[in-house]
CSV table of C-alpha atoms and ligand atoms in Angstrom, one decimal:
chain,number,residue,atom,x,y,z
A,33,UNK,CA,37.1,-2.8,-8.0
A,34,UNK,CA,34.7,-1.2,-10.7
A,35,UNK,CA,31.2,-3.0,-10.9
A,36,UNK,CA,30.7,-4.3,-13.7
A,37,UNK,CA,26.7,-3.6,-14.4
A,38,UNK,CA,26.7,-5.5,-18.2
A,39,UNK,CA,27.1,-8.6,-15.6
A,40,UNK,CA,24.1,-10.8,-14.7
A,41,UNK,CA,24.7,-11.7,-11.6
A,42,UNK,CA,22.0,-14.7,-9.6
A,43,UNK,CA,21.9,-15.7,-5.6
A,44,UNK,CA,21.4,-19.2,-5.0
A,45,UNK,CA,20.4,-20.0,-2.0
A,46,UNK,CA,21.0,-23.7,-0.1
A,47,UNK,CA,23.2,-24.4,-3.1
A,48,UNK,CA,25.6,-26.5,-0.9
A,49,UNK,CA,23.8,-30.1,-2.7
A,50,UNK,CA,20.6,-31.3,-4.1
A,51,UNK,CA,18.6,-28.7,-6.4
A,52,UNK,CA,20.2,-25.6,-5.5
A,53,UNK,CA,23.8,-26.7,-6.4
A,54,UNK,CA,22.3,-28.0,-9.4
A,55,UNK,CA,20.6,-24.4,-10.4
A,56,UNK,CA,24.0,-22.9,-9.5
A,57,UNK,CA,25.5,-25.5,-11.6
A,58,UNK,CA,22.9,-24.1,-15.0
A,59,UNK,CA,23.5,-20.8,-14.3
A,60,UNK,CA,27.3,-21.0,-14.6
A,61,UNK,CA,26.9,-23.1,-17.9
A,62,UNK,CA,25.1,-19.8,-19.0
A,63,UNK,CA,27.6,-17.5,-18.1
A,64,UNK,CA,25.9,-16.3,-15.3
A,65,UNK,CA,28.0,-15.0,-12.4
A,66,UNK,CA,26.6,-16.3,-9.0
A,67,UNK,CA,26.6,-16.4,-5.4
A,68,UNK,CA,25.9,-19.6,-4.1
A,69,UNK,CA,24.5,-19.4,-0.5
A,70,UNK,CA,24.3,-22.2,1.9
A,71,UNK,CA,24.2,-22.6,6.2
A,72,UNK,CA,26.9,-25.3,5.3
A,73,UNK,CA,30.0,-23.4,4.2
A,74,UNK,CA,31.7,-26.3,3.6
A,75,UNK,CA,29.4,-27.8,1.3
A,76,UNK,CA,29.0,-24.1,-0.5
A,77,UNK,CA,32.2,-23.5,-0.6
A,78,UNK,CA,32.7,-27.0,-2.6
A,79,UNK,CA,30.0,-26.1,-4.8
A,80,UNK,CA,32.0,-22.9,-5.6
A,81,UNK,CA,35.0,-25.0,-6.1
A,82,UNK,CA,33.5,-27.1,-8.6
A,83,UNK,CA,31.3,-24.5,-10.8
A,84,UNK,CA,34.9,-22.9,-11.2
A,85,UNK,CA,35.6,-18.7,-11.2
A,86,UNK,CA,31.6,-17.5,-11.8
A,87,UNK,CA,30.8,-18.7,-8.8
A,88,UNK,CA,31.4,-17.6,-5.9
A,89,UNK,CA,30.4,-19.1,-1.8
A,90,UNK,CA,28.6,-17.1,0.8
A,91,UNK,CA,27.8,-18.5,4.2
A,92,UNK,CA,24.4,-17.8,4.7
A,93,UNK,CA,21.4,-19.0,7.2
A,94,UNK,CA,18.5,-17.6,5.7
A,95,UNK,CA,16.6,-17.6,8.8
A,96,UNK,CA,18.6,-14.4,9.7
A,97,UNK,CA,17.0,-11.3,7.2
A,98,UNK,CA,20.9,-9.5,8.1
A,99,UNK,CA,22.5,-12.1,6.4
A,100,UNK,CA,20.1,-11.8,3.3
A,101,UNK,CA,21.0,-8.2,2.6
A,102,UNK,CA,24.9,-8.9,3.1
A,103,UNK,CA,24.2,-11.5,0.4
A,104,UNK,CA,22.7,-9.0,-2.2
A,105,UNK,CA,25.1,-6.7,-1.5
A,106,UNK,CA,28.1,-9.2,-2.1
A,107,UNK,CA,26.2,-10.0,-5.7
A,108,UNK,CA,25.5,-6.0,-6.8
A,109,UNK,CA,29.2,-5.4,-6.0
A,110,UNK,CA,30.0,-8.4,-8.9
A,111,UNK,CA,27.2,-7.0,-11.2
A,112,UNK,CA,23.2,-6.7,-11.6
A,113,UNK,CA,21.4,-8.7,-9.8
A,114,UNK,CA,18.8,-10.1,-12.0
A,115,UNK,CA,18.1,-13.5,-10.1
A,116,UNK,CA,17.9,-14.3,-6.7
A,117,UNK,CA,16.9,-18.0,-6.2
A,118,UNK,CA,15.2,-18.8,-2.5
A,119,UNK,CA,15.5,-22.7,-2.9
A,120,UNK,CA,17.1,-23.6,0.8
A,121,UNK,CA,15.1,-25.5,2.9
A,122,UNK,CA,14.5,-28.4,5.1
A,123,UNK,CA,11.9,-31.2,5.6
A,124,UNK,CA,11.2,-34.0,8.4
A,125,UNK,CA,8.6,-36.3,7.8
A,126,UNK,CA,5.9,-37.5,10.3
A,127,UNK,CA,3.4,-37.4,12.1
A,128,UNK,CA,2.7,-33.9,14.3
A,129,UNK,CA,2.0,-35.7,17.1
A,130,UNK,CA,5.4,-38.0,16.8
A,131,UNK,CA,6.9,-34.3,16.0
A,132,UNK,CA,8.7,-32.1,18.6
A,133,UNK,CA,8.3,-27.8,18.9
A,134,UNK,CA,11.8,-27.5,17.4
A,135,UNK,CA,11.1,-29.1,14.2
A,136,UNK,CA,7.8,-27.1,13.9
A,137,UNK,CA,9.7,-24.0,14.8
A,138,UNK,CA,12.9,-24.5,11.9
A,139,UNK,CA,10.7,-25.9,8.9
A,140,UNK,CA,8.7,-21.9,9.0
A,141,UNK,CA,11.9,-20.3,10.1
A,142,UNK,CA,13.9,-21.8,7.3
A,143,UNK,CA,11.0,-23.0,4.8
A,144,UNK,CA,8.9,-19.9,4.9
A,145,UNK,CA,10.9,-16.7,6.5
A,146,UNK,CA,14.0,-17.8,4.8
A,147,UNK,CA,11.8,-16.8,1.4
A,148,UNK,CA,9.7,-14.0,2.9
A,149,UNK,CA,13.3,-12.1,3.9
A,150,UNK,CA,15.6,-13.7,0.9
A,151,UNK,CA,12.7,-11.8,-1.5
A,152,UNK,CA,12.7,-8.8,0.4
A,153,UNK,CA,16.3,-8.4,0.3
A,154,UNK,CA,16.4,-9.0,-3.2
A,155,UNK,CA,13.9,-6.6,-4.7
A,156,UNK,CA,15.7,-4.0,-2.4
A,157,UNK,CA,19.0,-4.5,-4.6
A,158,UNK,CA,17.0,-5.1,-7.9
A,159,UNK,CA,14.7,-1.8,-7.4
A,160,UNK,CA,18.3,0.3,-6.7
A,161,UNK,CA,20.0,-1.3,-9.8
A,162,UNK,CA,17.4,-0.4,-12.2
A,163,UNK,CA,14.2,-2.6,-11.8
A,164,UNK,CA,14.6,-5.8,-13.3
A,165,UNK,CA,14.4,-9.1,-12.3
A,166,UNK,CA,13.2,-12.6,-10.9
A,167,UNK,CA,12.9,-14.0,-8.0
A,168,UNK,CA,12.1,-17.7,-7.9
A,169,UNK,CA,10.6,-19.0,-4.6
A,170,UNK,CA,10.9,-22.7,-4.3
A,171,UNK,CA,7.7,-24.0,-3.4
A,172,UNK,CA,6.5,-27.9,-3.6
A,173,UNK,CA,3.5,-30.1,-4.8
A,174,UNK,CA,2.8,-30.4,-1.2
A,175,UNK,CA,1.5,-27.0,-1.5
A,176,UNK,CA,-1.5,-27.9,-3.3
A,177,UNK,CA,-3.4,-30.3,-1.2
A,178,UNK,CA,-3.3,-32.7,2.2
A,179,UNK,CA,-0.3,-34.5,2.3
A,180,UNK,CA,-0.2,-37.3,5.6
A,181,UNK,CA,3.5,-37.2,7.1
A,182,UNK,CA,4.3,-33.7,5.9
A,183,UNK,CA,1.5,-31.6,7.9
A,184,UNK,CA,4.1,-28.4,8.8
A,185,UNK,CA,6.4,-29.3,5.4
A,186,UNK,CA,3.4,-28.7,3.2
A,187,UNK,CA,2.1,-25.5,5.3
A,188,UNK,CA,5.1,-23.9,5.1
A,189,UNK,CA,5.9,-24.9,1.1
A,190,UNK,CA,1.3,-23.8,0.7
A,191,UNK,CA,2.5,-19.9,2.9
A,192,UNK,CA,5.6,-19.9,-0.1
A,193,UNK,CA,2.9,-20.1,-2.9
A,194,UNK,CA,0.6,-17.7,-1.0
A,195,UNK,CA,3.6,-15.6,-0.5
A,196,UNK,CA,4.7,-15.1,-4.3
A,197,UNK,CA,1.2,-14.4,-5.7
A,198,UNK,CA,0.6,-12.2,-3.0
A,199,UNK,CA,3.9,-10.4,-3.5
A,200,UNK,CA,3.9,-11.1,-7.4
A,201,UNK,CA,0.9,-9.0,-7.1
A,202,UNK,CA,1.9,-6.0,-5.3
A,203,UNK,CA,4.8,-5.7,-7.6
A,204,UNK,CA,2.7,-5.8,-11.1
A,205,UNK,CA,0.4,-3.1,-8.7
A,206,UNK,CA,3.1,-0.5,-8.1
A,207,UNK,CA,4.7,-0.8,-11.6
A,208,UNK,CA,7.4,-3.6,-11.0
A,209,UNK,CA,9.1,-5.2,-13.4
A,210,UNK,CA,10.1,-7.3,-10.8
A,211,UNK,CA,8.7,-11.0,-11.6
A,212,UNK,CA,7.9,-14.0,-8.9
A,213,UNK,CA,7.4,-17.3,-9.6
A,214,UNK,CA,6.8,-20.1,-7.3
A,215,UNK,CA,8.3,-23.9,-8.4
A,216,UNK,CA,6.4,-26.7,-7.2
A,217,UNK,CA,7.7,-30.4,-7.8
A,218,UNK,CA,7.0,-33.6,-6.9
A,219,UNK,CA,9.2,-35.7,-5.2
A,220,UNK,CA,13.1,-35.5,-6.3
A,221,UNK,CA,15.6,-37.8,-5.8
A,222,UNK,CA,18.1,-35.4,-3.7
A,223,UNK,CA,19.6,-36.0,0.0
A,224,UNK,CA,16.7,-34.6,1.2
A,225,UNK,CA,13.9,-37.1,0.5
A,226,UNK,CA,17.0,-40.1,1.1
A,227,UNK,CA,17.5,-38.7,4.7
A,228,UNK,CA,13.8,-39.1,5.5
A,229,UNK,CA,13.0,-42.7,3.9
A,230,UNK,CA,13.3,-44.2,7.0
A,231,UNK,CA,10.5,-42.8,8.2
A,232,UNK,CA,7.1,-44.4,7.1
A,233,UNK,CA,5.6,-40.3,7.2
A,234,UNK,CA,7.6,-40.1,4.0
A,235,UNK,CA,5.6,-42.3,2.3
A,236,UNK,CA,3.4,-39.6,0.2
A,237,UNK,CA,6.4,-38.5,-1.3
A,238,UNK,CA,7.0,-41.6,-3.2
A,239,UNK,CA,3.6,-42.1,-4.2
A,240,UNK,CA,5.3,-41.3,-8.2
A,241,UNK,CA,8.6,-41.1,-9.6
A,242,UNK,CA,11.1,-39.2,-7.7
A,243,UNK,CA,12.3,-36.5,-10.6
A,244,UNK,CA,15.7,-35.9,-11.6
A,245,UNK,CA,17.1,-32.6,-10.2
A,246,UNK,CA,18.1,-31.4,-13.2
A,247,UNK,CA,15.1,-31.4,-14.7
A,248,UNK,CA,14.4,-29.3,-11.6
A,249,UNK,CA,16.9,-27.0,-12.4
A,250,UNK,CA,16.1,-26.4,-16.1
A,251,UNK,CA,12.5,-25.5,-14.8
A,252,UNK,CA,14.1,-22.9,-12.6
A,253,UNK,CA,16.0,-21.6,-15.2
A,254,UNK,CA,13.5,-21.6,-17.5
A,255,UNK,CA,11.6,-19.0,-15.2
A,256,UNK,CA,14.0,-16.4,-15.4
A,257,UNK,CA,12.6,-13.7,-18.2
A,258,UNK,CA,9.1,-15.0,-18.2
A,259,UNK,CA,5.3,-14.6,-17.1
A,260,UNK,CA,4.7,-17.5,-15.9
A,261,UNK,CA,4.2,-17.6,-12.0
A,262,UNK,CA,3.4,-21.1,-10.9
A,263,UNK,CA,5.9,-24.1,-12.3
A,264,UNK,CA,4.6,-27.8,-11.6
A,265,UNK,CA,7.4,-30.2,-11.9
A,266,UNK,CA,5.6,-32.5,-13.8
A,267,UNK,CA,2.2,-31.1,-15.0
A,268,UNK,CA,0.7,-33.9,-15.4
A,269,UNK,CA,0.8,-34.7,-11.5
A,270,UNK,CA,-0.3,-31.3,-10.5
A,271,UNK,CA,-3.5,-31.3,-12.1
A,272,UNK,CA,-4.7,-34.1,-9.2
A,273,UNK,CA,-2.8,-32.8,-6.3
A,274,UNK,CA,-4.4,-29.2,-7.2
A,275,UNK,CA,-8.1,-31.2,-7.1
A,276,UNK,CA,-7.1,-33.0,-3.5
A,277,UNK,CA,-6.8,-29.3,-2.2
A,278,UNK,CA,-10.2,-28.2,-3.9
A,279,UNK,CA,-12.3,-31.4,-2.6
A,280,UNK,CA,-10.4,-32.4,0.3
A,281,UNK,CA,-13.7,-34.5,1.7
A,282,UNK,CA,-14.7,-36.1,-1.6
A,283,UNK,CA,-10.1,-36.7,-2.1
A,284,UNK,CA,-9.8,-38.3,1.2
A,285,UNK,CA,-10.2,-42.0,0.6
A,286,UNK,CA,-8.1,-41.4,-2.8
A,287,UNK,CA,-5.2,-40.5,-0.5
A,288,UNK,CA,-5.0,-43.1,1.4
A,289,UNK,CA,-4.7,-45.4,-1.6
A,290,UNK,CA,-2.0,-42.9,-2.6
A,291,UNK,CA,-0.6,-43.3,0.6
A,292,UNK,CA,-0.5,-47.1,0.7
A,293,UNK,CA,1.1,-47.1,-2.7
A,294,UNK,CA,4.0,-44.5,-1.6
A,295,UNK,CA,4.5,-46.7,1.3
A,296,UNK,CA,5.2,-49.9,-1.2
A,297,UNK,CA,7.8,-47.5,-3.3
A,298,UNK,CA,9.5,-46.7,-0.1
A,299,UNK,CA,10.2,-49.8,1.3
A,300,UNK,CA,11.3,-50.9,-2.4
A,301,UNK,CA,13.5,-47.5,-2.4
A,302,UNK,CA,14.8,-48.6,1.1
A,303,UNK,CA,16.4,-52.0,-0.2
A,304,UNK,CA,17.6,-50.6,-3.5
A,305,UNK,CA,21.3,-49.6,-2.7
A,306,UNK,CA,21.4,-45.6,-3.6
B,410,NAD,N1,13.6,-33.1,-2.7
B,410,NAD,C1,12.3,-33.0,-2.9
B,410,NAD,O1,11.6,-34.0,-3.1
B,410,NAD,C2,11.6,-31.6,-3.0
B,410,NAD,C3,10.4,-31.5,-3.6
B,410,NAD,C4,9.8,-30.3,-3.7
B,410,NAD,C5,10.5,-29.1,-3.2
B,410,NAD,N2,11.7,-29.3,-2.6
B,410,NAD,C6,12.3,-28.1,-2.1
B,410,NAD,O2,13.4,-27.8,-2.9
B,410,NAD,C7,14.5,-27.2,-2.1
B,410,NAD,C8,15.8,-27.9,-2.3
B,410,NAD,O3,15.5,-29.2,-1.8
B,410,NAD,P1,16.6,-30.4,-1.9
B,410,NAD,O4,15.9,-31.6,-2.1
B,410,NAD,O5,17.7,-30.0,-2.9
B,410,NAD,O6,17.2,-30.4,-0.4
B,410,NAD,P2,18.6,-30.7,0.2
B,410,NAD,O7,18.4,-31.1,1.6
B,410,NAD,O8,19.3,-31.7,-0.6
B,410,NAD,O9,19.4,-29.3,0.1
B,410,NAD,C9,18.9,-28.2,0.8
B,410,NAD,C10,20.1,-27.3,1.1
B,410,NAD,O10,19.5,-26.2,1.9
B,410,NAD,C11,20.5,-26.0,3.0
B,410,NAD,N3,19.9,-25.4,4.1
B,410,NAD,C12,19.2,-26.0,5.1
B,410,NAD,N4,18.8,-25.1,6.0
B,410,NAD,C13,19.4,-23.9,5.7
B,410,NAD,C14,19.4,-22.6,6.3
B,410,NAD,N5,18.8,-22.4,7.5
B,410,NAD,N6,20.0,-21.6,5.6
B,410,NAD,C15,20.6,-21.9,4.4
B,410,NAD,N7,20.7,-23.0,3.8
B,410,NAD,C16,20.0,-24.1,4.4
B,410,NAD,C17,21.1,-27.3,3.3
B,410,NAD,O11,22.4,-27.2,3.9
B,410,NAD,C18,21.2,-28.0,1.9
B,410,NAD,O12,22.4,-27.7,1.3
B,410,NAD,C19,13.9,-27.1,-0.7
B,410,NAD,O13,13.3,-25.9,-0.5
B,410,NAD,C20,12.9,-28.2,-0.7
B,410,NAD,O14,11.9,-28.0,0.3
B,410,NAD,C21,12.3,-30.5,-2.5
């Protein structure tokens, strides 16, 4: 089959639920063609399934950089790849101490290398097909500053920031015109943050209003085509979680009043039926 390059064609990756079905979901109301990714097929494949005939399910762990490049093959044989969304991921909350190796181990493997080989995979494709394009990292809040309970979570979501300006960098250096941007919410109501509200370490997470993951999604979106390299999902809350990372020492008691009122939101979140 011919490949048809007038195409645009976007890799979403983790887009079996939450925020990166939900970015699929945009994409194909735009007439975008894309390959949703996700380590559970099942879940990808019903994504696929229910975005209709521009989308189409690859099984995909992004913790294997093999898998990555199959991936951007599969979308330059649909069209031009022109976005290439690295949004799978994983969290458990807690303490380290109450935390074992293997969870240490996955949230870099999937939360960091997943991005650092998902990017490199895709500017290989982009740079073949003609130069263009975005890649959008999916960072976090947690990047910013200290966040109690998510001590590996928010390392590996601050090495995805470090990661796309570094990168974005090189890029503009050697003559790109390949753009990165990193996305950084706050918390959002997906299976994700449900799964670990059990567990009191998740507390900082609800410390404000858990966002919707559309508006998420349009953020994402929105990235595509432009300048900007750092998204907060929403501003307004980025402004103090970027001065908790500048002033850590002076931000410490302020936390823990942040903390004590997250902890009051989850336990209300816990006996609100979902
Ligand atoms: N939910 C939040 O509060 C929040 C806030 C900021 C950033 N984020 C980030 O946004 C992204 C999406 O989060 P979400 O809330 O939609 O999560 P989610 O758990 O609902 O969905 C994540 C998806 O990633 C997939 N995945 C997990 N490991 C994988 C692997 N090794 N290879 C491929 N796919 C894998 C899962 O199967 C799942 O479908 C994540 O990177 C997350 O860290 C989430």
């Amino acid at each position: 089959m011919d490949v048809d390059h007038t195409r645009d064609v976007a890799v979403v990756t983790g887009a079996g639920r939450g925020m990166g079905r939900a970015v699929a979901g945009r994409l194909v109301e735009r007439g975008w063609s894309v390959v949703a990714t996700d380590v559970d097929e099942t879940a990808v494949r019903r994504t696929a399934a229910d975005l209709g005939p521009l989308c189409t399910a690859a099984p995909h762990d992004v913790r294997d950089p093999s898998r990555h490049r199959a991936v951007a093959e599969q979308a330059a044989a649909v069209g031009t790849l022109r976005a290439w969304v690295n949004n799978a991921g994983i969290l458990r909350t807690g303490t380290l101490w109450e935390q074992d190796d293997a969870t240490m181990t996955a949230t870099v493997e999937v939360n960091l290398l997943g991005v650092v080989h998902g990017t490199r995979a895709a500017l290989d494709v982009m740079h073949r097909q003609g130069g263009r394009g975005d890649v959008i990292n999916m960072a976090s809040m947690s990047a910013f500053g200290p966040l109690p309970g998510l001590a590996i979570y928010a390392a590996s979501k601050a090495a995805v920031l470090s990661w796309t300006l570094t990168t974005a960098a090189e890029l503009r250096h050697a003559g790109s015109p390949v753009r990165l941007h990193a996305v950084c919410p706050d918390g959002v109501r997906t299976d994700m943050v449900a799964e670990n509200a059990a567990d009191r370490g998740s507390a900082m997470i609800f410390s404000g209003a858990l966002l919707d993951p559309g508006v998420v999604a349009d953020a994402v979106v929105a990235l595509i085509g432009s300048r900007r390299m750092i998204r907060s999902i929403p501003r307004r809350r980025a402004a103090a979680a970027r001065l908790t990372g500048l002033v850590p020492s002076a931000m410490l008691p302020l936390i823990g009043v942040t903390a004590a009122l997250g902890e009051r939101n989850r336990r209300k979140a816990l006996r609100e039926p979902a």
